mmCIF file of C-alpha atoms in Angstrom:
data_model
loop_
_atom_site.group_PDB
_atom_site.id
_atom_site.type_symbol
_atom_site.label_atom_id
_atom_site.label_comp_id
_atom_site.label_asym_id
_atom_site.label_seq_id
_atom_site.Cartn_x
_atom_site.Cartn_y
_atom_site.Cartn_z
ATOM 1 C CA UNK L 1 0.000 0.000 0.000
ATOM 2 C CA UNK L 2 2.898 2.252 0.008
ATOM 3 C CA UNK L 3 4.439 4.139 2.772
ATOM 4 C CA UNK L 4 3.468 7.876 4.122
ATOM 5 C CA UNK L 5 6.926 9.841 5.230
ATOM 6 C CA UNK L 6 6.110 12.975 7.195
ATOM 7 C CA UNK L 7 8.427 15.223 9.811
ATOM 8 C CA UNK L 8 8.114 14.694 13.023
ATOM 9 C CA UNK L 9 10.402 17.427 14.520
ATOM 10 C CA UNK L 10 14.000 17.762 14.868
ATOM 11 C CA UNK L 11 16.209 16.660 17.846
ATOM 12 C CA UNK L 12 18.183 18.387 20.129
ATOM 13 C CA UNK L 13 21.223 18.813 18.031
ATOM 14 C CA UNK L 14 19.128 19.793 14.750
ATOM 15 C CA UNK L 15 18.576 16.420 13.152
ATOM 16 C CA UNK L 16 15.411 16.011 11.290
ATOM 17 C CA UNK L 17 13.194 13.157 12.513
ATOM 18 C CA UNK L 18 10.788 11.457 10.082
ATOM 19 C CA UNK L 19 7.139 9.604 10.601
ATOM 20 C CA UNK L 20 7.106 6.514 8.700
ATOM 21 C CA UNK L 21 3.239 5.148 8.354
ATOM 22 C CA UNK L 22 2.664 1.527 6.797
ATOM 23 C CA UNK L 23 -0.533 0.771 5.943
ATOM 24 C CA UNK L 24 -2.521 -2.824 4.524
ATOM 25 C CA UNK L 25 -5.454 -3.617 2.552
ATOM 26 C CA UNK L 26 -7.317 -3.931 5.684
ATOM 27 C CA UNK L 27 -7.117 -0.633 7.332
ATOM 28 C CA UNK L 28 -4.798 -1.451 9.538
ATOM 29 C CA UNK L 29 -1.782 1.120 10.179
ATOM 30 C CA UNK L 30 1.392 1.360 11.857
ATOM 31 C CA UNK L 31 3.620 4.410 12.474
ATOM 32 C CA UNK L 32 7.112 4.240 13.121
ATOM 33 C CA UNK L 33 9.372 7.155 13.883
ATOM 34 C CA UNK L 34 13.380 6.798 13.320
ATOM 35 C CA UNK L 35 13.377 8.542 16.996
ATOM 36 C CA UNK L 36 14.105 5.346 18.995
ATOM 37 C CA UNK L 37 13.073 2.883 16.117
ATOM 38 C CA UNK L 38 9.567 3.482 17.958
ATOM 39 C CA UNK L 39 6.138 2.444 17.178
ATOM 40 C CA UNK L 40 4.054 5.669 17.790
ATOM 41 C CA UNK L 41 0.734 4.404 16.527
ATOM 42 C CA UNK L 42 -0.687 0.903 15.518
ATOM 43 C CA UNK L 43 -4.585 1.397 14.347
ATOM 44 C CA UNK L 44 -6.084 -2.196 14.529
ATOM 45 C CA UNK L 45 -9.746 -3.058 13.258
ATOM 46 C CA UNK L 46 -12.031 -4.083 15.894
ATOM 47 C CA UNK L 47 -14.790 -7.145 15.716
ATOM 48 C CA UNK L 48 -17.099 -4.310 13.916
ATOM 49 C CA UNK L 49 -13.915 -3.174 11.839
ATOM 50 C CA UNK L 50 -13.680 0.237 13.736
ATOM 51 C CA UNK L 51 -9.834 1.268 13.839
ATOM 52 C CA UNK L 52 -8.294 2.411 16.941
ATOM 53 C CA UNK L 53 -5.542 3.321 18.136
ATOM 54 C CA UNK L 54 -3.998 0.551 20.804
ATOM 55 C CA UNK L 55 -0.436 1.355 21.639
ATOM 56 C CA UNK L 56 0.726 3.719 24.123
ATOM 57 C CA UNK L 57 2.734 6.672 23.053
ATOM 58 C CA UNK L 58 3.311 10.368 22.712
ATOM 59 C CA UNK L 59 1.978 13.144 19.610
ATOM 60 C CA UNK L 60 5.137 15.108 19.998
ATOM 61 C CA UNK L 61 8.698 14.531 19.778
ATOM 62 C CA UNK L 62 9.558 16.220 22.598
ATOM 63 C CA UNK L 63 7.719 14.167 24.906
ATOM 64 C CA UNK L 64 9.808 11.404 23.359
ATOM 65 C CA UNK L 65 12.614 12.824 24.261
ATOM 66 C CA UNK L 66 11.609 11.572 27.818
ATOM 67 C CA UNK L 67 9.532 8.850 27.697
ATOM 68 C CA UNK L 68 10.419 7.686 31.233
ATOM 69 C CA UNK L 69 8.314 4.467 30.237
ATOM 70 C CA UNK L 70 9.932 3.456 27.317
ATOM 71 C CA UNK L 71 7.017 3.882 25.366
ATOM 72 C CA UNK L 72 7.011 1.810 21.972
ATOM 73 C CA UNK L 73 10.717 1.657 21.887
ATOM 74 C CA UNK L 74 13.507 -0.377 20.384
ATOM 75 C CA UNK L 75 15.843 -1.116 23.653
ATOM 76 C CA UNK L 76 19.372 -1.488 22.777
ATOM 77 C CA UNK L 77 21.889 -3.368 23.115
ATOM 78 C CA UNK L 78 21.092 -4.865 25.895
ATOM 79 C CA UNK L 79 17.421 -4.740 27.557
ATOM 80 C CA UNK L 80 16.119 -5.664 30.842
ATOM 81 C CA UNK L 81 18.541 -5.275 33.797
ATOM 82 C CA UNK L 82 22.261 -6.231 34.577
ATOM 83 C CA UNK L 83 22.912 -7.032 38.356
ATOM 84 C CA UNK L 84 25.603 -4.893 39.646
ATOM 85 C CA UNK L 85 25.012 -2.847 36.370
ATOM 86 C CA UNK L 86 28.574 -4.739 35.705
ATOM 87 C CA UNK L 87 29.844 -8.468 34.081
ATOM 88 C CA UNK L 88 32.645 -10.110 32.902
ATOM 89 C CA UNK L 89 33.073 -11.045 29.782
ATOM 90 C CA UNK L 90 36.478 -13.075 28.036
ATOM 91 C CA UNK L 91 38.325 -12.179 31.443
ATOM 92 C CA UNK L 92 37.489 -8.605 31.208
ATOM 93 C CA UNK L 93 35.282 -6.550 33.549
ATOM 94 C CA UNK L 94 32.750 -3.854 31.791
ATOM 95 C CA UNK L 95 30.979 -1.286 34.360
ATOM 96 C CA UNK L 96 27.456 0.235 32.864
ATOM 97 C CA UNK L 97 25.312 2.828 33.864
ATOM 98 C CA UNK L 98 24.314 2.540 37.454
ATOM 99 C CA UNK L 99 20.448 3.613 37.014
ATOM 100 C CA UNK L 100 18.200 1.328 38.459
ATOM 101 C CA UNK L 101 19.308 1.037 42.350
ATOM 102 C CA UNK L 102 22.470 -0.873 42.063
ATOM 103 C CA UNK L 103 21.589 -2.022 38.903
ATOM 104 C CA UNK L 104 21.678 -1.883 35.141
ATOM 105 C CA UNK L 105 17.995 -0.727 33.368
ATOM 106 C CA UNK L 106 17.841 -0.933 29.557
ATOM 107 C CA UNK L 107 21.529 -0.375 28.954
ATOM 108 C CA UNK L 108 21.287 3.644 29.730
ATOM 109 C CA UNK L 109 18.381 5.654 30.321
ATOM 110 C CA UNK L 110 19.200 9.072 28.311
ATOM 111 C CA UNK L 111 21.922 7.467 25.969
ATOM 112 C CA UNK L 112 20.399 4.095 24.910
ATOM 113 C CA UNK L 113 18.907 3.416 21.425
ATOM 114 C CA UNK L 114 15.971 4.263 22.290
ATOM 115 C CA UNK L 115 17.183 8.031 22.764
ATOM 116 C CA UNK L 116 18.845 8.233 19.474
ATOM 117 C CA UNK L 117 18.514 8.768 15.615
ATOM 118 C CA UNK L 118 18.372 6.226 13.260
ATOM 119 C CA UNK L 119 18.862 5.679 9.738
ATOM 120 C CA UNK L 120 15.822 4.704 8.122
ATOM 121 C CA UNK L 121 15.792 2.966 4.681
ATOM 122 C CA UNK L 122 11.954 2.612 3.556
ATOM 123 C CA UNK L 123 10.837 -0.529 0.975
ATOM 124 C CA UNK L 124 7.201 -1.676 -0.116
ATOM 125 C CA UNK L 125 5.732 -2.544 2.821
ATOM 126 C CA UNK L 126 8.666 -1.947 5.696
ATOM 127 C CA UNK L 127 11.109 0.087 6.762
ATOM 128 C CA UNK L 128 14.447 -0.362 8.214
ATOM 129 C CA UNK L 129 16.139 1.199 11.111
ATOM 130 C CA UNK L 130 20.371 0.800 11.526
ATOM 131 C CA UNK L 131 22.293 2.503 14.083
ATOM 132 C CA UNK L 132 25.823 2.120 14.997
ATOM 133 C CA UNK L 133 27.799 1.635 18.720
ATOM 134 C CA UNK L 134 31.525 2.213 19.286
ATOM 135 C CA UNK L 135 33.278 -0.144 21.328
ATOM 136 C CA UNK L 136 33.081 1.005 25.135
ATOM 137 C CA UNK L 137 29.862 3.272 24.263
ATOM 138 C CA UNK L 138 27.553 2.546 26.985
ATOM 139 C CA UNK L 139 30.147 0.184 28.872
ATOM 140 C CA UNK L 140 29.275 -2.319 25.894
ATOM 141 C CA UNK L 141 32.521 -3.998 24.052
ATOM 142 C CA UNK L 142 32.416 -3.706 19.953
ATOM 143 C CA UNK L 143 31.735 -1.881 17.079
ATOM 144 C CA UNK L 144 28.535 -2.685 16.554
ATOM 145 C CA UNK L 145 25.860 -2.472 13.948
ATOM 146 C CA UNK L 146 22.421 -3.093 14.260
ATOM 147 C CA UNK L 147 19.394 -3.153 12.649
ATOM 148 C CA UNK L 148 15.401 -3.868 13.107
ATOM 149 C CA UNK L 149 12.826 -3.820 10.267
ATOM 150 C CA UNK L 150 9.139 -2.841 10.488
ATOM 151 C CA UNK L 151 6.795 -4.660 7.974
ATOM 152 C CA UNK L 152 3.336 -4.918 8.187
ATOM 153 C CA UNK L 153 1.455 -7.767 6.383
ATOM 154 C CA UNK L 154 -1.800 -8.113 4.446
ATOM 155 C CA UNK L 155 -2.504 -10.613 7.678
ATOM 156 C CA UNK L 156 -2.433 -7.936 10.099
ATOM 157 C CA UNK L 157 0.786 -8.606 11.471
ATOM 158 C CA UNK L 158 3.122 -5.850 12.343
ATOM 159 C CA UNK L 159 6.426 -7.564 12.330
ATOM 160 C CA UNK L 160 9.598 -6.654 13.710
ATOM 161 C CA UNK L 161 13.731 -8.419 12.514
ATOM 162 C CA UNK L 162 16.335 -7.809 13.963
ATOM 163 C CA UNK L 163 19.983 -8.214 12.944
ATOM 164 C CA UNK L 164 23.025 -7.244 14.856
ATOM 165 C CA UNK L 165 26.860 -8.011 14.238
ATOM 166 C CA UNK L 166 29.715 -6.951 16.286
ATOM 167 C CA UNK L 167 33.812 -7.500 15.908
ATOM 168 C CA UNK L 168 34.102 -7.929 19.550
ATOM 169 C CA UNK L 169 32.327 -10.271 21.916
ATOM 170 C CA UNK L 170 29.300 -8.158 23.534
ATOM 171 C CA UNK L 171 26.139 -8.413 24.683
ATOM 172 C CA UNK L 172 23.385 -7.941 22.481
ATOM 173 C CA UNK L 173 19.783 -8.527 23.872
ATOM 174 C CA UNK L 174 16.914 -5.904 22.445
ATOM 175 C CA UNK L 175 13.560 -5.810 22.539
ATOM 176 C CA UNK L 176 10.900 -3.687 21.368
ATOM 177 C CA UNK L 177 8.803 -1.717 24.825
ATOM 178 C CA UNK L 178 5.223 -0.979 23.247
ATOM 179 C CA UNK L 179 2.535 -1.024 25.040
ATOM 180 C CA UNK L 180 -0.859 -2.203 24.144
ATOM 181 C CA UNK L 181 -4.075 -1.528 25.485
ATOM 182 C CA UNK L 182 -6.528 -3.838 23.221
ATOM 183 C CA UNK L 183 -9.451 -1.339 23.894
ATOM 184 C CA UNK L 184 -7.118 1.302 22.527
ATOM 185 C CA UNK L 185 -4.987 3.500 23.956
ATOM 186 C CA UNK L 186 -7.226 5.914 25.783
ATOM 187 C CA UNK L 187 -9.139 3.243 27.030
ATOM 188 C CA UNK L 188 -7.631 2.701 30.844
ATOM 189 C CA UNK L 189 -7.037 0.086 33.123
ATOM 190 C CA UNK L 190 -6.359 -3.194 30.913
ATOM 191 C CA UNK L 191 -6.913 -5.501 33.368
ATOM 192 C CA UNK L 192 -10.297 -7.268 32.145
ATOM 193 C CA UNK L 193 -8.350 -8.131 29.444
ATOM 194 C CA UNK L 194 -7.617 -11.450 28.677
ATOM 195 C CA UNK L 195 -3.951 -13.153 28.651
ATOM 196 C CA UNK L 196 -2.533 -16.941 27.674
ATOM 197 C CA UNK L 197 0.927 -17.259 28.215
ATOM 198 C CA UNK L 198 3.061 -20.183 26.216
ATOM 199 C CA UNK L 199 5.085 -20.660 29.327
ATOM 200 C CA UNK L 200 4.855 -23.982 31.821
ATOM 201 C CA UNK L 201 7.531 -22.065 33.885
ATOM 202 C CA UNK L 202 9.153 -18.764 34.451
ATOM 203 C CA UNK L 203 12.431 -16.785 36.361
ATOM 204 C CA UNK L 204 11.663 -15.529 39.757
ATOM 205 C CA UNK L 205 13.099 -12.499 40.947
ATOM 206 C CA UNK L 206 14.913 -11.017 43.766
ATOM 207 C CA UNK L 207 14.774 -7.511 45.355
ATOM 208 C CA UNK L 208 15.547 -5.066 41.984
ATOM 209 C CA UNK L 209 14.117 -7.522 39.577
ATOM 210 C CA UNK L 210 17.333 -9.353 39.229
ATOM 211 C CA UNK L 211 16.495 -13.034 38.724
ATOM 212 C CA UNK L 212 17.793 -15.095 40.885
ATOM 213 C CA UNK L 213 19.089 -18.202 38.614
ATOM 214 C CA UNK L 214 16.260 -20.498 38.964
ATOM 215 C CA UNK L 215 13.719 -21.704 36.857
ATOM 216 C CA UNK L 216 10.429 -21.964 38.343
ATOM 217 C CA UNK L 217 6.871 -23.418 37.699
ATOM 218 C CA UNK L 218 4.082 -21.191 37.360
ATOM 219 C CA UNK L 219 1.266 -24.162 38.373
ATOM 220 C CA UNK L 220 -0.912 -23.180 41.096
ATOM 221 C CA UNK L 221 0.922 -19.911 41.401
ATOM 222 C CA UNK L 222 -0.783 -16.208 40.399
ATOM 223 C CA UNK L 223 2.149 -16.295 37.447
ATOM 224 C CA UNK L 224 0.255 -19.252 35.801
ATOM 225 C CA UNK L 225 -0.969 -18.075 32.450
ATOM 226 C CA UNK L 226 -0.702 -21.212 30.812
ATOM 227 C CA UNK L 227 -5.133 -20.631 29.786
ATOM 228 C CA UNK L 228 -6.414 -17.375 29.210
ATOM 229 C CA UNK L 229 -7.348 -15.378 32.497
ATOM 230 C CA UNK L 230 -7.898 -11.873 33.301
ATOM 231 C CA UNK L 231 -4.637 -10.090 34.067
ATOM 232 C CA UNK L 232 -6.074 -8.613 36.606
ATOM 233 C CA UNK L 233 -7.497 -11.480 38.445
ATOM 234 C CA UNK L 234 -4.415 -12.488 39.985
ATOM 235 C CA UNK L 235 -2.009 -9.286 40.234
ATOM 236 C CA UNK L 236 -3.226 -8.275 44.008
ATOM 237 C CA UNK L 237 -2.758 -11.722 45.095
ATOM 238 C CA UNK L 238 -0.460 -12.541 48.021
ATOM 239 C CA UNK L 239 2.444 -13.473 46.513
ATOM 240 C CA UNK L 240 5.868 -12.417 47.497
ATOM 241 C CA UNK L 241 7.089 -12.415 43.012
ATOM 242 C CA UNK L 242 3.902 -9.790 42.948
ATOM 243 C CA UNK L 243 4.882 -7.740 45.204
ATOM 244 C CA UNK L 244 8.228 -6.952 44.594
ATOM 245 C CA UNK L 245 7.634 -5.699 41.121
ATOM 246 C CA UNK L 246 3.816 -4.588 42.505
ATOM 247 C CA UNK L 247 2.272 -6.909 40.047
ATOM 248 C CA UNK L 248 3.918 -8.775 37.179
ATOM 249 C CA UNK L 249 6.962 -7.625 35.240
ATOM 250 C CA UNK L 250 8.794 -10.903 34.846
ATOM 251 C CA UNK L 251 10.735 -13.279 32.280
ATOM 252 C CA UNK L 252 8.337 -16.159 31.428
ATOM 253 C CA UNK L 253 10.136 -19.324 29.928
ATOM 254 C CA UNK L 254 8.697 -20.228 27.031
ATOM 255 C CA UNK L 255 7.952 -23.888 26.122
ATOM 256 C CA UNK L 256 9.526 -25.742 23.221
ATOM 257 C CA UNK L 257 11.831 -22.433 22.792
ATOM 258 C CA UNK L 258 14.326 -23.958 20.229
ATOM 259 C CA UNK L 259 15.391 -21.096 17.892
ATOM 260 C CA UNK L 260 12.624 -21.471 15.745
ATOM 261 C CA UNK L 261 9.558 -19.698 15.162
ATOM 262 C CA UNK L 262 6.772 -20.269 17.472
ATOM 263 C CA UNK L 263 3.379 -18.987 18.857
ATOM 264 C CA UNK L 264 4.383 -17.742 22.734
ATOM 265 C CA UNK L 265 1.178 -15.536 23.612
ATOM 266 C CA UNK L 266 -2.243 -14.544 22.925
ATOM 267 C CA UNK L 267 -4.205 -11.402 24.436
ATOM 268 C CA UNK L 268 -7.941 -10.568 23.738
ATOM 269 C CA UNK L 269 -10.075 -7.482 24.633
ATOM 270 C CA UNK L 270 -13.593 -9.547 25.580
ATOM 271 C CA UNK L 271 -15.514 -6.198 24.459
ATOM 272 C CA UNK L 272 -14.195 -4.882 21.747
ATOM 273 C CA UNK L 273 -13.252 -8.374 20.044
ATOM 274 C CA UNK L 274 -9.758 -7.597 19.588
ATOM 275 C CA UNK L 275 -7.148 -10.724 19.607
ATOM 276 C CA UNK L 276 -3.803 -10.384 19.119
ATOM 277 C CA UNK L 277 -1.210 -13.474 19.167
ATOM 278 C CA UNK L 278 2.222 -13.063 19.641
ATOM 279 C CA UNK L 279 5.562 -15.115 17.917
ATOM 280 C CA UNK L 280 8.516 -14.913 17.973
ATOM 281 C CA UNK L 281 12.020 -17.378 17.893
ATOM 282 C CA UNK L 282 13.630 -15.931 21.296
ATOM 283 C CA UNK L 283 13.548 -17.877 24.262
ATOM 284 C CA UNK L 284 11.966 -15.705 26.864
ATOM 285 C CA UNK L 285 8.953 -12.677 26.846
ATOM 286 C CA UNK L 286 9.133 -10.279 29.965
ATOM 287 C CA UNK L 287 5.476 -9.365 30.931
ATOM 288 C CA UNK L 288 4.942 -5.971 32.406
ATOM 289 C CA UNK L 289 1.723 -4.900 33.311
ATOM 290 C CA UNK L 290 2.820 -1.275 33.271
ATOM 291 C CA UNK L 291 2.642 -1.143 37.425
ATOM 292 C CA UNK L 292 5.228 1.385 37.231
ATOM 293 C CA UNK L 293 3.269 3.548 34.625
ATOM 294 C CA UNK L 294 3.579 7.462 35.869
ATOM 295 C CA UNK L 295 1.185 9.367 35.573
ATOM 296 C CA UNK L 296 1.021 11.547 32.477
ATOM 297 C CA UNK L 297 -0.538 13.118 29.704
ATOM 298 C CA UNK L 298 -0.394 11.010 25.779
ATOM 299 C CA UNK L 299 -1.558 11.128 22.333
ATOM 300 C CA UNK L 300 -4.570 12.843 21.841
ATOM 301 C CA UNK L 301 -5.026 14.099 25.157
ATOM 302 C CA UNK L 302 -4.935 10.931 26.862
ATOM 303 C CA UNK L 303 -4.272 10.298 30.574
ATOM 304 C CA UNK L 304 -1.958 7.718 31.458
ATOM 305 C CA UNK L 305 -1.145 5.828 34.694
ATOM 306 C CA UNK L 306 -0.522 2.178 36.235
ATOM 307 C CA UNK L 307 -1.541 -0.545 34.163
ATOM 308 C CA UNK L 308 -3.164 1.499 31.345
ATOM 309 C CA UNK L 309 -0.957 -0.841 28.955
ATOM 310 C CA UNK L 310 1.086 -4.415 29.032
ATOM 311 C CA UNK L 311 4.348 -5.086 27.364
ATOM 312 C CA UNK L 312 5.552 -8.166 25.987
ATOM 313 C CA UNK L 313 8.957 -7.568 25.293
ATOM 314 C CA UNK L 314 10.670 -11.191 23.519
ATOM 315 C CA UNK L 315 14.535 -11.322 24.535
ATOM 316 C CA UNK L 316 16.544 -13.576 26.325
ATOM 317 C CA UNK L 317 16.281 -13.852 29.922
ATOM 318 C CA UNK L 318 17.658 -10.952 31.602
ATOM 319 C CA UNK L 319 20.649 -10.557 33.438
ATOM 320 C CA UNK L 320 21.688 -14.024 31.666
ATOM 321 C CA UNK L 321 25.291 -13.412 31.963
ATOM 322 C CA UNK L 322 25.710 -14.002 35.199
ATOM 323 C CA UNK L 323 23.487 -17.327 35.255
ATOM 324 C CA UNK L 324 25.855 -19.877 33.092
ATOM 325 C CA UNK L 325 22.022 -22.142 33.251
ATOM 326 C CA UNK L 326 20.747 -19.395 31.055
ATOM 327 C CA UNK L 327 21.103 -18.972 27.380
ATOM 328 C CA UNK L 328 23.521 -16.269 26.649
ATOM 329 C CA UNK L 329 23.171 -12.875 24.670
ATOM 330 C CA UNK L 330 26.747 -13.035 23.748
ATOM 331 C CA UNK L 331 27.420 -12.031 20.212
ATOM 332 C CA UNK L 332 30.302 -11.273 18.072
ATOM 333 C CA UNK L 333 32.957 -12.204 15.241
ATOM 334 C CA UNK L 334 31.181 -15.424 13.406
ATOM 335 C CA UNK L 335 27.992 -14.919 15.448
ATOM 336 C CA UNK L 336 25.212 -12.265 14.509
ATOM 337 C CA UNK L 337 22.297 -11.797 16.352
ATOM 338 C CA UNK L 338 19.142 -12.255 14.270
ATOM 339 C CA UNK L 339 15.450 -12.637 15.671
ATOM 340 C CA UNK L 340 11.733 -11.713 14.722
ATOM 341 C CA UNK L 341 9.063 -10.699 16.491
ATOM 342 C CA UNK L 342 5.380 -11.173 15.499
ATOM 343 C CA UNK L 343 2.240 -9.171 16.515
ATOM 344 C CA UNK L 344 -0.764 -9.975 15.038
ATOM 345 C CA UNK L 345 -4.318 -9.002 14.866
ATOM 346 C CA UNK L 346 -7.558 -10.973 14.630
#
C-alpha cells in the first residue's frame, strides 16, 4: 500500500526526525518514527472493523525525548537489567550505567537506542532502522551495527527483525517496549483483558528484579498463564514475586523455545473483540503490566497511569550473563544476532 513519510520534529542537536506510516489492505496502520526505532501508533480493526488506536505513546517529539516508560521503543543493546550494572566477559570486567538502584535498566536511560537517531531505509511494505555503537559506548565492548525492520502484512501482522553483528564479543539482547491496550490506547485500566501465556515455567526475581538463577513453575501460582485469564485477576494476590515488582513484570520461559519460530502468547479485549497473538524465535517474553506507569498526559489528550498498557517484550532472559544455566546474549565475530518478532491481529 505504500508508505506515508512525514516530519516529526527535529532533535536536540538539529537532526530532522521522520514519521514513517505503513498501511494494509485492511485498514490497519502502523507508524514508526526513526526517533528510537519506535512504534508511535498501531490502528487495529475491531470485531465491527472500527480502527483504533492501541499502543501507548506520545503526539510530539519532545515528549519522546523523555519517555520515562519506554514507550514503543527499540531497547538497545542490551534490555532488561544487569545485576551490579557490571559483568565479565572473556576475562574482562565492563561497568554500565548505574540507574536502576544498584543495577543496570535498559543499557542507559538518556543514551540508549531508544534516545537516538536512526537511519531509516523505507521498501514496499517496511522500513528499516540501523544505528551504529563504538566499542566502550555505553560500557558495551564492539563496534557494533544493528538493525530492526518494520513490515506490516496483508494478515495484520506488524512484524519486527532484527539483525546485529559486532567485531568484539558483547552483549546484544533488544527488545521492542510498546505497550498495548486492546481497547485502545485511551481506554484505561487493561486488566479485564484477557492473557494466555506459552510458558509452563518462568524466572523468579529477587529484590531489583534481578532473577535469581532459577527456573520456576508457574502451576498453582498467580504467574500461571498457561489458559487465558484476566490479568487482573491475579495481580493483588499474596504473593511475594507480585509484590516486589507490585504486580507482574517478569521473564516467562517459554515452552519448546528452540530457535525457531513459534506462537508464545495470545491477548484478547472480551468487548471490543480484539485478539492479538504473539511469535517470535527468542527464548523468553518479559510481561509488564505497566505497574510502574507514571502518571502523564499522551496522544490525543490521553491520561496515562498504572496498568493502562502491558508489554511483551521477547529477549533472552535478563541478566543471563551471570546465570551460566541461562542462554547467553553473547554475540560477536562469526555470530550475529538475528530474531523476529510477530504481533498480530484478529
Amino acid at each position: 500500500m505504500g508508505i506515508v513519510k512525514e516530519k516529526f520534529g527535529v532533535t536536540r542537536s538539529g537532526e530532522e526526525v521522520y514519521l514513517y506510516t505503513l498501511k494494509n489492505k485492511n485498514g490497519m496502520e502502523a507508524t514508526i518514527t526513526n526517533y528510537g526505532a519506535c512504534l508511535v501508533n498501531l490502528l487495529v480493526p475491531d470485531k465491527n472493523g472500527k480502527l483504533d488506536d492501541v499502543v501507548l505513546g506520545f503526539d510530539t517529539l519532545e515528549e519522546y525525548f523523555v519517555n520515562p516508560s519506554f514507550f514503543g521503543v527499540v531497547v538497545g543493546p542490551n534490555a532488561n537489567r544487569i545485576g551490579g550494572a557490571a559483568f565479565e566477559l572473556n576475562g574482562k570486567e565492563y561497568h554500565l550505567a548505574v540507574n536502576d538502584g544498584e543495577n543496570n535498566l535498559h543499557s542507559d536511560i538518556n543514551g540508549g537506542y531508544q534516545k537516538l537517531l536512526w537511519k531509516a531505509e523505507e521498501a514496499e511494505n517496511s522500513v528499516t532502522f540501523t544505528i551504529e555503537g563504538k566499542d566502550g559506548e555505553l560500557g558495551f565492548p564492539g563496534n557494533k551495527t544493528f538493525a530492526v525492520t518494520y513490515t506490516l502484512t496483508d494478515d495484520n501482522e506488524i512484524k519486527l527483525s532484527y539483525r546485529a553483528s559486532s567485531d568484539m564479543d558483547t552483549l546484544l539482547n533488544p527488545t521492542n517496549h510498546t505497550y498495548f491496550n486492546l481497547a485502545g490506547h485511551k481506554s484505561g485500566s487493561m486488566e479485564g483483558q484477557m492473557l494466555r501465556l506459552q510458558a509452563s515455567n518462568f524466572t523468579p526475581v529477587v529484590p531489583g528484579a534481578i532473577p535469581t538463577g532459577e527456573i520456576k513453575p508457574v502451576a498453582g501460582t498467580p504467574m500461571d498463564f498457561t489458559k487465558m485469564k484476566q490479568i487482573g485477576q491475579d495481580i493483588g494476590a499474596e504473593c511475594e514475586q507480585l509484590k516486589l515488582v507490585k504486580g507482574y513484570d517478569h521473564n516467562f520461559v517459554i515452552d519448546g523455545a528452540d530457535g525457531h519460530m513459534r506462537e508464545i502468547a495470545e491477548a484478547e479485549d472480551p468487548k471490543s473483540g480484539r485478539r492479538m497473538k504473539v511469535f517470535t524465535n527468542l527464548p523468553g517474553v518479559q510481561f509488564y503490566a505497566g505497574n510502574c506507569i507514571d502518571p502523564q498526559s499522551g496522544k490525543d489528550g490521553a491520561s496515562y497511569g498504572p496498568r493502562m498498557g502491558f508489554c511483551l517484550e521477547t529477549q533472552y532472559f535478563p541478566d543471563n550473563i551471570h546465570h551460566p544455566n541461562f542462554e547467553q546474549a553473547v554475540f560477536g565475530p562469526g555470530k550475529d544476532y538475528e530474531s523476529e518478532t510477530i504481533y498480530q491481529f484478529l
